């Protein structure tokens, strides 16, 4: 609202500091640097030894989908009829992998009608539903399996994933019914430990042996980390190499084609969230105009983003001794607080701006209007800093 009106949606700003100086935004602003997204897409397309798809749920912004399709991303991981249709409109030639393993019958029918050819599954009941509605010709069904391995910011296995034994039985049934048999897993989001992929890939080979089935493809999921903490830059190259060598070691000549479906690792670092300091209450707690019901939803689950800058209303850095502060969001809910304490300049003031770098994943899409907050502008920049 407001910020893009009269300027046209195509306005591109130089950087967040310019936005702050010129617009003095009162509401949070999510800024997008398409060049960073293109560069990340190239890192995946050149480095990953297989097909790169994008997990739409992490950020379904149209500009992202279009930028990725133009950069050469040829597939998307979708989880709902809405996402299926979104990709159908924005990237009509791309493959859609319907990798939400539990679906209503009406959702399955929607996917079939839309021409979806790849499905995941983690149970007999859901596989039966697919058998009833999905034609076998040229359709791939991928049992999704899980392992009790950690390494990620939180465990995805608590909701989805069959045991390796069940996955082997499902894989056998998929092949027997004439579908293309493949396998998939998700090591957990923001997975900092590349060994997690190795354990899963080794198990995938064991599942194929148990089933007596050669998997056409192995989808190694998302989980690729973004740059959330200053001191820990993600090392995608190491992860790609490990995935490649683990596949070679586990499968040898029977190597399946690989697929990945990054969400966070693709989009997060192409965005920064500009928030404003509403108040420094009696010189202590900092209240922002955005919080855990807005663009910072994830932080209580997976920890703070510590790539922060504090700018004055003139757009210059606020230099001050880093001092731990309690940081609250704007709603009247006491859960609306960033975890722990955050180091901010001792002289931070009401009206200053706090910029969170790397805020593009699971942020705009989970923003709510709780308590009447959550109005968020979206602007493009030539540089995020
Ligand atoms: C959410 C999700 C992803 C993306 O996960 P990230 O951790 O954001 O990379 C990939 N695949 C599936 C099936 C998902 O549900």
Tab-separated table of N, CA and C in Angstrom, residues 151-307:
chain	number	residue	atom	x	y	z
A	151	UNK	N	20.581	-32.838	11.895
A	151	UNK	CA	21.502	-32.004	11.119
A	151	UNK	C	20.763	-30.792	10.620
A	152	UNK	N	19.440	-30.887	10.593
A	152	UNK	CA	18.636	-29.777	10.097
A	152	UNK	C	18.126	-28.942	11.262
A	153	UNK	N	17.579	-27.768	10.915
A	153	UNK	CA	17.089	-26.857	11.948
A	153	UNK	C	15.851	-27.410	12.636
A	154	UNK	N	15.004	-28.089	11.916
A	154	UNK	CA	14.009	-28.892	12.594
A	154	UNK	C	13.625	-30.091	11.759
A	155	UNK	N	13.013	-31.046	12.429
A	155	UNK	CA	12.861	-32.374	11.885
A	155	UNK	C	11.617	-32.442	11.007
A	156	UNK	N	11.803	-32.742	9.722
A	156	UNK	CA	10.651	-32.888	8.838
A	156	UNK	C	10.039	-34.279	8.951
A	157	UNK	N	10.798	-35.225	9.490
A	157	UNK	CA	10.343	-36.612	9.554
A	157	UNK	C	9.186	-36.815	10.523
A	158	UNK	N	8.907	-35.822	11.371
A	158	UNK	CA	7.829	-36.006	12.335
A	158	UNK	C	6.464	-35.956	11.655
A	159	UNK	N	6.393	-35.443	10.449
A	159	UNK	CA	5.101	-35.393	9.766
A	159	UNK	C	5.034	-36.354	8.576
A	160	UNK	N	6.071	-36.362	7.752
A	160	UNK	CA	6.025	-37.143	6.521
A	160	UNK	C	7.196	-38.116	6.438
A	161	UNK	N	6.973	-39.199	5.720
A	161	UNK	CA	8.060	-40.128	5.441
A	161	UNK	C	7.738	-41.520	5.960
A	162	UNK	N	7.951	-42.523	5.082
A	162	UNK	CA	7.770	-43.922	5.467
A	162	UNK	C	9.097	-44.459	5.986
A	163	UNK	N	9.045	-45.529	6.761
A	163	UNK	CA	10.276	-46.228	7.132
A	163	UNK	C	10.884	-46.795	5.850
A	164	UNK	N	12.186	-47.073	5.845
A	164	UNK	CA	12.786	-47.676	4.643
A	164	UNK	C	12.081	-48.968	4.226
A	165	UNK	N	11.643	-49.767	5.198
A	165	UNK	CA	10.978	-51.044	4.874
A	165	UNK	C	9.655	-50.785	4.157
A	166	UNK	N	8.864	-49.865	4.704
A	166	UNK	CA	7.591	-49.532	4.061
A	166	UNK	C	7.837	-48.908	2.684
A	167	UNK	N	8.844	-48.032	2.598
A	167	UNK	CA	9.151	-47.395	1.307
A	167	UNK	C	9.471	-48.447	0.257
A	168	UNK	N	10.183	-49.520	0.665
A	168	UNK	CA	10.522	-50.592	-0.283
A	168	UNK	C	9.258	-51.284	-0.781
A	169	UNK	N	8.303	-51.533	0.142
A	169	UNK	CA	7.048	-52.172	-0.277
A	169	UNK	C	6.253	-51.261	-1.202
A	170	UNK	N	6.216	-49.986	-0.882
A	170	UNK	CA	5.490	-49.033	-1.728
A	170	UNK	C	6.139	-48.952	-3.116
A	171	UNK	N	7.484	-48.937	-3.127
A	171	UNK	CA	8.208	-48.831	-4.404
A	171	UNK	C	7.891	-50.034	-5.299
A	172	UNK	N	7.872	-51.203	-4.674
A	172	UNK	CA	7.540	-52.442	-5.394
A	172	UNK	C	6.130	-52.347	-6.008
A	173	UNK	N	5.179	-51.863	-5.184
A	173	UNK	CA	3.792	-51.763	-5.652
A	173	UNK	C	3.682	-50.749	-6.797
A	174	UNK	N	4.407	-49.657	-6.699
A	174	UNK	CA	4.398	-48.624	-7.743
A	174	UNK	C	4.880	-49.215	-9.062
A	175	UNK	N	6.004	-49.969	-8.984
A	175	UNK	CA	6.561	-50.570	-10.200
A	175	UNK	C	5.602	-51.621	-10.763
A	176	UNK	N	5.025	-52.448	-9.877
A	176	UNK	CA	4.101	-53.502	-10.327
A	176	UNK	C	2.900	-52.921	-11.064
A	177	UNK	N	2.450	-51.744	-10.658
A	177	UNK	CA	1.276	-51.155	-11.279
A	177	UNK	C	1.615	-50.356	-12.539
A	178	UNK	N	2.898	-50.351	-12.927
A	178	UNK	CA	3.258	-49.730	-14.199
A	178	UNK	C	3.563	-48.244	-14.137
A	179	UNK	N	3.705	-47.704	-12.927
A	179	UNK	CA	4.142	-46.302	-12.802
A	179	UNK	C	5.664	-46.260	-12.822
A	180	UNK	N	6.210	-45.101	-13.082
A	180	UNK	CA	7.667	-44.937	-13.012
A	180	UNK	C	8.058	-44.898	-11.540
A	181	UNK	N	8.908	-45.850	-11.095
A	181	UNK	CA	9.256	-45.885	-9.675
A	181	UNK	C	10.444	-44.979	-9.357
A	182	UNK	N	10.249	-44.086	-8.424
A	182	UNK	CA	11.339	-43.213	-7.981
A	182	UNK	C	11.290	-43.118	-6.470
A	183	UNK	N	12.269	-42.428	-5.898
A	183	UNK	CA	12.289	-42.262	-4.438
A	183	UNK	C	12.533	-40.802	-4.106
A	184	UNK	N	12.059	-40.402	-2.929
A	184	UNK	CA	12.315	-39.029	-2.500
A	184	UNK	C	12.458	-38.975	-0.983
A	185	UNK	N	13.132	-37.933	-0.522
A	185	UNK	CA	13.255	-37.670	0.926
A	185	UNK	C	13.474	-36.176	1.104
A	186	UNK	N	13.380	-35.716	2.337
A	186	UNK	CA	13.729	-34.334	2.664
A	186	UNK	C	14.535	-34.374	3.952
A	187	UNK	N	15.798	-33.925	3.927
A	187	UNK	CA	16.633	-34.093	5.121
A	187	UNK	C	16.272	-33.139	6.254
A	188	UNK	N	15.318	-32.217	6.035
A	188	UNK	CA	14.986	-31.209	7.054
A	188	UNK	C	15.510	-29.862	6.619
A	189	UNK	N	14.792	-28.818	6.957
A	189	UNK	CA	15.125	-27.502	6.409
A	189	UNK	C	16.382	-26.913	7.057
A	190	UNK	N	17.087	-26.048	6.316
A	190	UNK	CA	18.332	-25.424	6.811
A	190	UNK	C	19.256	-26.521	7.355
A	191	UNK	N	19.530	-27.490	6.507
A	191	UNK	CA	20.324	-28.646	6.917
A	191	UNK	C	21.807	-28.305	6.814
A	192	UNK	N	22.439	-28.109	7.953
A	192	UNK	CA	23.839	-27.679	7.961
A	192	UNK	C	24.816	-28.838	7.848
A	193	UNK	N	24.326	-30.055	7.916
A	193	UNK	CA	25.220	-31.198	7.936
A	193	UNK	C	25.081	-32.015	6.657
A	194	UNK	N	26.036	-31.885	5.720
A	194	UNK	CA	25.926	-32.593	4.437
A	194	UNK	C	25.846	-34.106	4.593
A	195	UNK	N	26.344	-34.626	5.722
A	195	UNK	CA	26.293	-36.083	5.930
A	195	UNK	C	24.860	-36.603	5.946
A	196	UNK	N	23.909	-35.725	6.263
A	196	UNK	CA	22.509	-36.159	6.284
A	196	UNK	C	22.141	-36.694	4.899
A	197	UNK	N	22.561	-35.981	3.842
A	197	UNK	CA	22.228	-36.453	2.492
A	197	UNK	C	22.873	-37.808	2.218
A	198	UNK	N	24.113	-37.961	2.691
A	198	UNK	CA	24.808	-39.220	2.442
A	198	UNK	C	24.048	-40.392	3.071
A	199	UNK	N	23.587	-40.219	4.326
A	199	UNK	CA	22.833	-41.302	4.982
A	199	UNK	C	21.579	-41.638	4.187
A	200	UNK	N	20.876	-40.605	3.723
A	200	UNK	CA	19.639	-40.853	2.978
A	200	UNK	C	19.915	-41.554	1.648
A	201	UNK	N	20.966	-41.129	0.972
A	201	UNK	CA	21.251	-41.711	-0.351
A	201	UNK	C	21.652	-43.179	-0.208
A	202	UNK	N	22.459	-43.471	0.822
A	202	UNK	CA	22.849	-44.855	1.071
A	202	UNK	C	21.610	-45.709	1.350
A	203	UNK	N	20.693	-45.153	2.133
A	203	UNK	CA	19.457	-45.888	2.442
A	203	UNK	C	18.588	-46.062	1.197
A	204	UNK	N	18.591	-45.056	0.326
A	204	UNK	CA	17.798	-45.170	-0.908
A	204	UNK	C	18.249	-46.387	-1.718
A	205	UNK	N	19.550	-46.604	-1.768
A	205	UNK	CA	20.061	-47.770	-2.513
A	205	UNK	C	19.605	-49.063	-1.840
A	206	UNK	N	19.592	-49.058	-0.510
A	206	UNK	CA	19.144	-50.241	0.232
A	206	UNK	C	17.653	-50.498	-0.033
A	207	UNK	N	16.866	-49.437	-0.103
A	207	UNK	CA	15.429	-49.585	-0.385
A	207	UNK	C	15.231	-50.220	-1.765
A	208	UNK	N	16.011	-49.762	-2.747
A	208	UNK	CA	15.905	-50.346	-4.093
A	208	UNK	C	16.246	-51.839	-4.053
A	209	UNK	N	17.289	-52.188	-3.286
A	209	UNK	CA	17.660	-53.603	-3.158
A	209	UNK	C	16.541	-54.407	-2.523
A	210	UNK	N	15.993	-53.871	-1.433
A	210	UNK	CA	14.907	-54.592	-0.727
A	210	UNK	C	13.719	-54.806	-1.665
A	211	UNK	N	13.428	-53.772	-2.482
A	211	UNK	CA	12.253	-53.848	-3.362
A	211	UNK	C	12.550	-54.656	-4.615
A	212	UNK	N	13.827	-54.810	-4.935
A	212	UNK	CA	14.175	-55.416	-6.219
A	212	UNK	C	13.756	-54.535	-7.379
A	213	UNK	N	13.832	-53.240	-7.178
A	213	UNK	CA	13.382	-52.277	-8.200
A	213	UNK	C	14.488	-51.252	-8.413
A	214	UNK	N	14.730	-50.920	-9.671
A	214	UNK	CA	15.689	-49.851	-9.975
A	214	UNK	C	14.914	-48.536	-10.029
A	215	UNK	N	15.302	-47.592	-9.176
A	215	UNK	CA	14.596	-46.300	-9.164
A	215	UNK	C	15.035	-45.469	-10.362
A	216	UNK	N	14.054	-44.900	-11.071
A	216	UNK	CA	14.394	-44.015	-12.195
A	216	UNK	C	15.076	-42.739	-11.679
A	217	UNK	N	14.463	-42.147	-10.650
A	217	UNK	CA	15.034	-40.903	-10.127
A	217	UNK	C	15.087	-40.943	-8.600
A	218	UNK	N	16.025	-40.174	-8.059
A	218	UNK	CA	16.112	-39.983	-6.617
A	218	UNK	C	16.076	-38.486	-6.363
A	219	UNK	N	15.018	-38.050	-5.654
A	219	UNK	CA	14.887	-36.630	-5.331
A	219	UNK	C	15.432	-36.410	-3.923
A	220	UNK	N	16.495	-35.623	-3.841
A	220	UNK	CA	17.205	-35.441	-2.564
A	220	UNK	C	16.657	-34.274	-1.745
A	221	UNK	N	15.472	-33.786	-2.140
A	221	UNK	CA	14.747	-32.842	-1.313
A	221	UNK	C	15.280	-31.427	-1.336
A	222	UNK	N	14.772	-30.680	-0.356
A	222	UNK	CA	15.285	-29.323	-0.101
A	222	UNK	C	16.265	-29.427	1.053
A	223	UNK	N	16.243	-28.423	1.908
A	223	UNK	CA	17.126	-28.451	3.063
A	223	UNK	C	18.433	-27.713	2.858
A	224	UNK	N	18.723	-27.304	1.619
A	224	UNK	CA	19.968	-26.572	1.343
A	224	UNK	C	19.952	-25.269	2.153
A	225	UNK	N	21.026	-25.023	2.903
A	225	UNK	CA	20.980	-23.894	3.836
A	225	UNK	C	21.130	-22.537	3.147
A	226	UNK	N	20.546	-21.529	3.768
A	226	UNK	CA	20.794	-20.148	3.341
A	226	UNK	C	21.709	-19.497	4.380
A	227	UNK	N	22.074	-18.254	4.114
A	227	UNK	CA	23.053	-17.576	4.974
A	227	UNK	C	22.328	-16.860	6.114
A	228	UNK	N	22.010	-17.587	7.171
A	228	UNK	CA	21.237	-17.008	8.277
A	228	UNK	C	22.125	-16.378	9.342
A	229	UNK	N	23.303	-16.955	9.506
A	229	UNK	CA	24.197	-16.506	10.571
A	229	UNK	C	25.488	-16.030	9.918
A	230	UNK	N	25.878	-14.803	10.275
A	230	UNK	CA	27.052	-14.158	9.682
A	230	UNK	C	28.235	-15.115	9.541
A	231	UNK	N	28.533	-15.816	10.626
A	231	UNK	CA	29.761	-16.602	10.675
A	231	UNK	C	29.656	-17.919	9.907
A	232	UNK	N	28.452	-18.316	9.501
A	232	UNK	CA	28.296	-19.612	8.834
A	232	UNK	C	27.740	-19.411	7.431
A	233	UNK	N	28.650	-19.233	6.463
A	233	UNK	CA	28.198	-19.087	5.079
A	233	UNK	C	27.902	-20.469	4.529
A	234	UNK	N	26.779	-20.636	3.826
A	234	UNK	CA	26.457	-21.970	3.310
A	234	UNK	C	27.473	-22.412	2.268
A	235	UNK	N	27.766	-23.697	2.265
A	235	UNK	CA	28.746	-24.231	1.327
A	235	UNK	C	28.033	-25.225	0.407
A	236	UNK	N	27.352	-24.684	-0.604
A	236	UNK	CA	26.567	-25.536	-1.497
A	236	UNK	C	27.457	-26.489	-2.276
A	237	UNK	N	28.632	-26.023	-2.672
A	237	UNK	CA	29.504	-26.864	-3.498
A	237	UNK	C	29.839	-28.172	-2.793
A	238	UNK	N	30.164	-28.071	-1.520
A	238	UNK	CA	30.494	-29.278	-0.755
A	238	UNK	C	29.295	-30.224	-0.711
A	239	UNK	N	28.111	-29.651	-0.524
A	239	UNK	CA	26.908	-30.499	-0.460
A	239	UNK	C	26.669	-31.177	-1.812
A	240	UNK	N	26.806	-30.394	-2.906
A	240	UNK	CA	26.590	-30.975	-4.244
A	240	UNK	C	27.576	-32.118	-4.499
A	241	UNK	N	28.845	-31.889	-4.129
A	241	UNK	CA	29.859	-32.918	-4.385
A	241	UNK	C	29.583	-34.173	-3.561
A	242	UNK	N	29.137	-33.950	-2.321
A	242	UNK	CA	28.851	-35.096	-1.479
A	242	UNK	C	27.660	-35.894	-2.012
A	243	UNK	N	26.645	-35.181	-2.488
A	243	UNK	CA	25.471	-35.862	-3.055
A	243	UNK	C	25.905	-36.697	-4.261
A	244	UNK	N	26.760	-36.120	-5.083
A	244	UNK	CA	27.231	-36.814	-6.280
A	244	UNK	C	28.043	-38.059	-5.907
A	245	UNK	N	29.006	-37.878	-4.992
A	245	UNK	CA	29.873	-39.021	-4.684
A	245	UNK	C	29.108	-40.082	-3.892
A	246	UNK	N	28.188	-39.672	-3.038
A	246	UNK	CA	27.402	-40.664	-2.279
A	246	UNK	C	26.519	-41.470	-3.228
A	247	UNK	N	25.986	-40.817	-4.263
A	247	UNK	CA	25.138	-41.533	-5.227
A	247	UNK	C	25.973	-42.540	-6.002
A	248	UNK	N	27.159	-42.112	-6.407
A	248	UNK	CA	28.061	-43.003	-7.138
A	248	UNK	C	28.421	-44.223	-6.283
A	249	UNK	N	28.767	-43.937	-5.018
A	249	UNK	CA	29.193	-45.025	-4.129
A	249	UNK	C	28.036	-45.985	-3.841
A	250	UNK	N	26.825	-45.444	-3.669
A	250	UNK	CA	25.705	-46.288	-3.249
A	250	UNK	C	25.098	-47.065	-4.417
A	251	UNK	N	25.077	-46.465	-5.598
A	251	UNK	CA	24.346	-47.078	-6.716
A	251	UNK	C	25.245	-47.599	-7.834
A	252	UNK	N	26.453	-47.036	-7.945
A	252	UNK	CA	27.334	-47.455	-9.039
A	252	UNK	C	26.657	-47.328	-10.385
A	253	UNK	N	26.624	-48.439	-11.141
A	253	UNK	CA	26.095	-48.402	-12.513
A	253	UNK	C	24.580	-48.195	-12.548
A	254	UNK	N	23.894	-48.509	-11.429
A	254	UNK	CA	22.429	-48.359	-11.383
A	254	UNK	C	22.001	-46.985	-10.894
A	255	UNK	N	22.868	-46.049	-11.087
A	255	UNK	CA	22.643	-44.712	-10.543
A	255	UNK	C	21.345	-44.091	-11.074
A	256	UNK	N	20.446	-43.661	-10.182
A	256	UNK	CA	19.243	-42.967	-10.641
A	256	UNK	C	19.584	-41.528	-11.034
A	257	UNK	N	18.742	-40.934	-11.860
A	257	UNK	CA	18.878	-39.494	-12.101
A	257	UNK	C	18.555	-38.769	-10.804
A	258	UNK	N	19.270	-37.674	-10.557
A	258	UNK	CA	19.037	-36.928	-9.323
A	258	UNK	C	18.143	-35.715	-9.576
A	259	UNK	N	17.371	-35.374	-8.566
A	259	UNK	CA	16.534	-34.175	-8.578
A	259	UNK	C	16.717	-33.515	-7.213
A	260	UNK	N	16.721	-32.170	-7.177
A	260	UNK	CA	16.662	-31.501	-5.876
A	260	UNK	C	15.513	-30.504	-5.899
A	261	UNK	N	15.049	-30.113	-4.707
A	261	UNK	CA	13.948	-29.168	-4.639
A	261	UNK	C	14.189	-28.128	-3.553
A	262	UNK	N	15.222	-27.267	-3.752
A	262	UNK	CA	15.500	-26.240	-2.743
A	262	UNK	C	14.383	-25.211	-2.668
A	263	UNK	N	14.068	-24.800	-1.451
A	263	UNK	CA	13.189	-23.653	-1.245
A	263	UNK	C	14.037	-22.533	-0.680
A	264	UNK	N	14.271	-22.625	0.626
A	264	UNK	CA	15.058	-21.625	1.342
A	264	UNK	C	16.409	-21.334	0.672
A	265	UNK	N	17.131	-22.414	0.317
A	265	UNK	CA	18.480	-22.232	-0.227
A	265	UNK	C	18.475	-21.457	-1.532
A	266	UNK	N	17.343	-21.487	-2.227
A	266	UNK	CA	17.244	-20.748	-3.483
A	266	UNK	C	16.854	-19.289	-3.246
A	267	UNK	N	15.832	-19.061	-2.415
A	267	UNK	CA	15.245	-17.710	-2.389
A	267	UNK	C	15.684	-16.826	-1.229
A	268	UNK	N	16.060	-17.405	-0.089
A	268	UNK	CA	16.163	-16.590	1.134
A	268	UNK	C	17.103	-15.398	0.986
A	269	UNK	N	18.282	-15.639	0.419
A	269	UNK	CA	19.311	-14.599	0.446
A	269	UNK	C	19.131	-13.524	-0.621
A	270	UNK	N	18.096	-13.653	-1.432
A	270	UNK	CA	17.817	-12.617	-2.436
A	270	UNK	C	16.917	-11.515	-1.875
A	271	UNK	N	16.618	-11.593	-0.579
A	271	UNK	CA	15.682	-10.635	0.030
A	271	UNK	C	16.245	-10.081	1.335
A	272	UNK	N	15.815	-8.861	1.650
A	272	UNK	CA	16.069	-8.310	2.976
A	272	UNK	C	14.778	-7.666	3.463
A	273	UNK	N	14.560	-7.746	4.770
A	273	UNK	CA	13.344	-7.180	5.366
A	273	UNK	C	13.724	-5.919	6.133
A	274	UNK	N	13.113	-4.796	5.727
A	274	UNK	CA	13.352	-3.526	6.424
A	274	UNK	C	12.248	-3.350	7.466
A	275	UNK	N	12.639	-3.294	8.734
A	275	UNK	CA	11.661	-3.035	9.797
A	275	UNK	C	12.018	-1.708	10.466
A	276	UNK	N	11.051	-1.128	11.200
A	276	UNK	CA	11.334	0.139	11.865
A	276	UNK	C	11.172	-0.004	13.376
A	277	UNK	N	12.002	0.704	14.095
A	277	UNK	CA	11.915	0.711	15.555
A	277	UNK	C	10.785	1.650	15.964
A	278	UNK	N	9.718	1.056	16.542
A	278	UNK	CA	8.572	1.861	16.991
A	278	UNK	C	8.865	2.530	18.323
A	279	UNK	N	9.631	1.837	19.129
A	279	UNK	CA	9.871	2.333	20.478
A	279	UNK	C	11.057	1.613	21.076
A	280	UNK	N	11.771	2.327	21.926
A	280	UNK	CA	12.764	1.693	22.789
A	280	UNK	C	12.226	1.942	24.200
A	281	UNK	N	11.565	0.934	24.749
A	281	UNK	CA	10.757	1.175	25.953
A	281	UNK	C	11.650	1.435	27.171
A	282	UNK	N	11.532	2.636	27.687
A	282	UNK	CA	12.362	3.080	28.816
A	282	UNK	C	13.838	2.701	28.618
A	283	UNK	N	14.280	2.868	27.378
A	283	UNK	CA	15.695	2.659	27.085
A	283	UNK	C	16.118	1.202	27.009
A	284	UNK	N	15.159	0.255	27.110
A	284	UNK	CA	15.567	-1.156	27.161
A	284	UNK	C	15.007	-1.941	25.975
A	285	UNK	N	13.821	-2.546	26.109
A	285	UNK	CA	13.299	-3.431	25.063
A	285	UNK	C	13.015	-2.643	23.785
A	286	UNK	N	13.366	-3.283	22.660
A	286	UNK	CA	13.140	-2.673	21.341
A	286	UNK	C	11.870	-3.256	20.741
A	287	UNK	N	10.950	-2.398	20.333
A	287	UNK	CA	9.710	-2.830	19.667
A	287	UNK	C	9.808	-2.496	18.188
A	288	UNK	N	9.641	-3.532	17.338
A	288	UNK	CA	9.685	-3.333	15.889
A	288	UNK	C	8.276	-3.286	15.315
A	289	UNK	N	8.176	-2.825	14.075
A	289	UNK	CA	6.870	-2.837	13.393
A	289	UNK	C	6.603	-4.174	12.693
A	290	UNK	N	7.454	-5.171	12.907
A	290	UNK	CA	7.213	-6.505	12.361
A	290	UNK	C	7.727	-7.527	13.375
A	291	UNK	N	7.159	-8.722	13.332
A	291	UNK	CA	7.567	-9.718	14.315
A	291	UNK	C	7.184	-11.111	13.885
A	292	UNK	N	6.911	-11.983	14.866
A	292	UNK	CA	6.746	-13.398	14.537
A	292	UNK	C	5.390	-13.700	13.895
A	293	UNK	N	4.452	-12.759	13.914
A	293	UNK	CA	3.225	-12.954	13.136
A	293	UNK	C	3.334	-12.299	11.766
A	294	UNK	N	4.493	-11.735	11.475
A	294	UNK	CA	4.704	-11.057	10.201
A	294	UNK	C	5.806	-11.745	9.421
A	295	UNK	N	6.802	-10.984	9.037
A	295	UNK	CA	7.866	-11.520	8.195
A	295	UNK	C	8.911	-12.323	8.954
A	296	UNK	N	8.787	-12.400	10.269
A	296	UNK	CA	9.828	-13.071	11.060
A	296	UNK	C	9.274	-14.320	11.760
A	297	UNK	N	8.275	-14.913	11.129
A	297	UNK	CA	7.544	-16.060	11.683
A	297	UNK	C	8.431	-17.199	12.153
A	298	UNK	N	9.461	-17.476	11.387
A	298	UNK	CA	10.268	-18.670	11.598
A	298	UNK	C	11.250	-18.570	12.737
A	299	UNK	N	11.578	-17.364	13.129
A	299	UNK	CA	12.741	-17.209	14.009
A	299	UNK	C	12.644	-18.005	15.320
A	300	UNK	N	11.455	-18.060	15.961
A	300	UNK	CA	11.387	-18.873	17.181
A	300	UNK	C	11.676	-20.354	16.925
A	301	UNK	N	11.370	-20.868	15.733
A	301	UNK	CA	11.643	-22.278	15.451
A	301	UNK	C	13.101	-22.509	15.075
A	302	UNK	N	13.658	-21.626	14.241
A	302	UNK	CA	14.981	-21.994	13.732
A	302	UNK	C	16.075	-20.986	14.058
A	303	UNK	N	15.766	-20.046	14.919
A	303	UNK	CA	16.817	-19.146	15.406
A	303	UNK	C	16.863	-17.826	14.649
A	304	UNK	N	17.526	-16.858	15.257
A	304	UNK	CA	17.569	-15.509	14.681
A	304	UNK	C	18.382	-15.454	13.403
A	305	UNK	N	17.999	-14.499	12.565
A	305	UNK	CA	18.845	-14.097	11.439
A	305	UNK	C	19.790	-13.062	12.028
A	306	UNK	N	21.085	-13.305	11.986
A	306	UNK	CA	21.941	-12.305	12.641
A	306	UNK	C	22.682	-11.399	11.668
A	307	UNK	N	22.309	-11.461	10.389
A	307	UNK	CA	22.915	-10.524	9.434
A	307	UNK	C	22.057	-9.257	9.442
